[in-house]
Coordinates of C-alpha atoms in Angstrom, one line a residue:
M719 CA 0.0 0.1 -0.1
L720 CA 2.6 2.3 0.8
S721 CA 4.3 1.8 -2.7
Q722 CA 1.0 2.9 -4.2
L723 CA 1.1 6.1 -2.4
G724 CA 4.7 6.8 -3.2
L725 CA 6.3 6.3 0.1
S726 CA 7.9 3.0 -0.3
G727 CA 11.6 4.3 0.0
T728 CA 14.6 2.2 0.2
G729 CA 15.2 3.3 4.1
D730 CA 14.4 1.8 7.2
G731 CA 10.8 2.0 8.7
A732 CA 11.5 5.1 10.4
E733 CA 12.2 6.7 7.0
G734 CA 8.7 5.3 5.8
E735 CA 7.0 6.3 8.8
E736 CA 8.3 10.0 8.4
Q737 CA 7.0 10.0 4.8
L738 CA 3.9 9.1 5.8
Q739 CA 3.4 11.3 8.9
G740 CA 4.6 14.2 6.2
M741 CA 1.7 13.1 3.7
L742 CA -0.8 12.8 6.8
E743 CA 0.1 16.2 7.6
M744 CA -0.2 17.5 4.2
M745 CA -3.6 16.0 3.8
M746 CA -4.9 17.4 7.2
G747 CA -3.7 20.8 6.3
Q748 CA -5.6 20.8 3.0
L749 CA -8.7 19.4 4.8
M750 CA -8.4 22.4 7.5
S751 CA -7.9 24.8 4.6
K752 CA -10.3 27.9 4.0
E753 CA -11.1 26.8 0.8
V754 CA -12.6 23.4 2.3
L755 CA -13.9 24.8 5.7
H756 CA -15.4 28.3 5.4
E757 CA -18.4 27.5 3.5
P758 CA -19.6 24.8 5.8
I759 CA -18.8 26.6 8.8
K760 CA -20.7 29.7 7.4
E761 CA -23.7 27.5 6.7
L762 CA -23.6 26.2 10.3
N763 CA -23.3 29.6 11.8
D764 CA -26.5 30.6 9.6
K765 CA -28.5 27.5 10.3
F766 CA -28.0 27.3 14.2
P767 CA -29.9 30.5 15.3
E768 CA -33.1 29.4 13.6
Y769 CA -32.8 25.9 14.9
L770 CA -32.4 27.0 18.3
S771 CA -35.3 29.4 18.3
K772 CA -37.7 26.8 16.7
N773 CA -36.5 24.0 19.1
S774 CA -35.7 25.8 22.1
S775 CA -38.7 24.3 24.2
T776 CA -37.7 20.4 23.2
I777 CA -33.7 21.1 23.5
S778 CA -32.4 19.6 27.0
S779 CA -30.2 22.0 29.0
Q780 CA -27.2 19.8 28.4
D781 CA -27.8 19.9 24.5
K782 CA -28.4 23.6 24.6
E783 CA -25.0 24.0 26.6
R784 CA -23.4 21.9 24.0
F785 CA -24.9 23.9 20.9
E786 CA -23.8 27.1 22.5
A787 CA -20.2 25.8 22.8
Q788 CA -20.5 24.6 19.2
I789 CA -21.7 28.0 18.1
S790 CA -18.8 29.8 20.1
C791 CA -16.5 27.7 18.2
I792 CA -18.2 28.3 14.8
K793 CA -17.9 32.0 15.3
R794 CA -14.1 31.9 16.4
L795 CA -13.5 29.8 13.1
L796 CA -15.2 32.4 10.9
V797 CA -13.3 35.2 12.7
E798 CA -9.9 33.4 11.6
F799 CA -11.2 32.6 8.1
E800 CA -12.7 36.3 7.6
A801 CA -9.8 38.3 9.0
P802 CA -8.7 40.8 6.8
K803 CA -5.3 39.9 7.0
Y804 CA -5.9 35.9 6.9
K805 CA -3.0 33.9 5.8
D806 CA -2.8 30.1 5.2
D807 CA 0.5 29.8 7.5
D808 CA 1.5 27.3 10.2
E809 CA 0.3 29.5 13.1
T810 CA -3.1 29.9 11.6
R811 CA -3.5 26.3 10.4
K812 CA -2.7 25.6 14.3
K813 CA -5.6 27.9 15.6
I814 CA -7.9 26.0 13.1
V815 CA -7.0 22.6 13.8
D816 CA -7.2 23.4 17.7
L817 CA -10.9 25.1 16.9
M818 CA -11.9 22.1 14.8
G819 CA -10.8 19.8 17.7
E820 CA -12.7 21.8 20.2
L821 CA -15.9 21.9 17.9
Q822 CA -15.6 18.2 17.6
S823 CA -15.3 17.7 21.4
Y824 CA -18.8 18.8 21.9
G825 CA -20.1 16.1 19.1
S826 CA -22.1 16.4 16.2
P827 CA -24.5 19.6 15.5
P828 CA -28.2 18.4 15.2
E829 CA -28.9 16.5 12.1
E830 CA -31.6 19.3 11.3
I831 CA -28.7 21.7 10.8
M832 CA -26.1 18.9 9.2
G833 CA -28.8 17.3 6.9
P834 CA -29.3 13.4 6.8
L835 CA -26.5 11.0 6.9
P836 CA -26.1 8.2 4.4
P837 CA -28.1 5.3 5.4
G838 CA -26.3 3.1 8.0
F839 CA -24.0 6.0 9.0
N840 CA -24.9 7.3 12.4
M841 CA -22.9 9.5 14.5
G842 CA -22.0 9.2 18.1
T843 CA -22.5 12.2 20.8
D844 CA -18.8 12.4 20.7
G845 CA -19.2 13.5 17.2
L846 CA -17.5 10.5 15.7
P847 CA -19.0 7.8 13.4
D848 CA -20.6 4.9 15.4
M849 CA -18.7 2.0 14.3
P850 CA -20.1 -1.7 14.5
E851 CA -18.3 -3.7 17.2
D852 CA -17.1 -6.1 14.8
C853 CA -15.5 -3.5 12.9
K854 CA -11.6 -3.8 12.3
V855 CA -9.3 -1.5 10.7
N856 CA -6.0 -3.3 9.2

């Protein structure tokens, strides 16, 4: 598999691990870029207030607290992305990664905001996909 990714060097295992680490960091950097995240984050920001006002009587206090924490992260992400002097540099990427990690720590936004998930794909309250117990990653 590493050879298919162009990562099979003639070096030892450590060199291959370094190459793989570099590739993963590059992919994560691309996934956390403004080009990928800005519009979906803006959409969440636009949809949350309406959802909260429509559903305020049915949202538990625990969920309301969680959603407010998500909104705070979303707003801070937008401040970063919409800053007049936005730069796609290491410092900004670290802020984005940290904010996205914090956002994920509060779980998934409501399905009404996110839209339906594909059949058989459910998200846990931790924001990660629910995996069958017999699921193994090799």
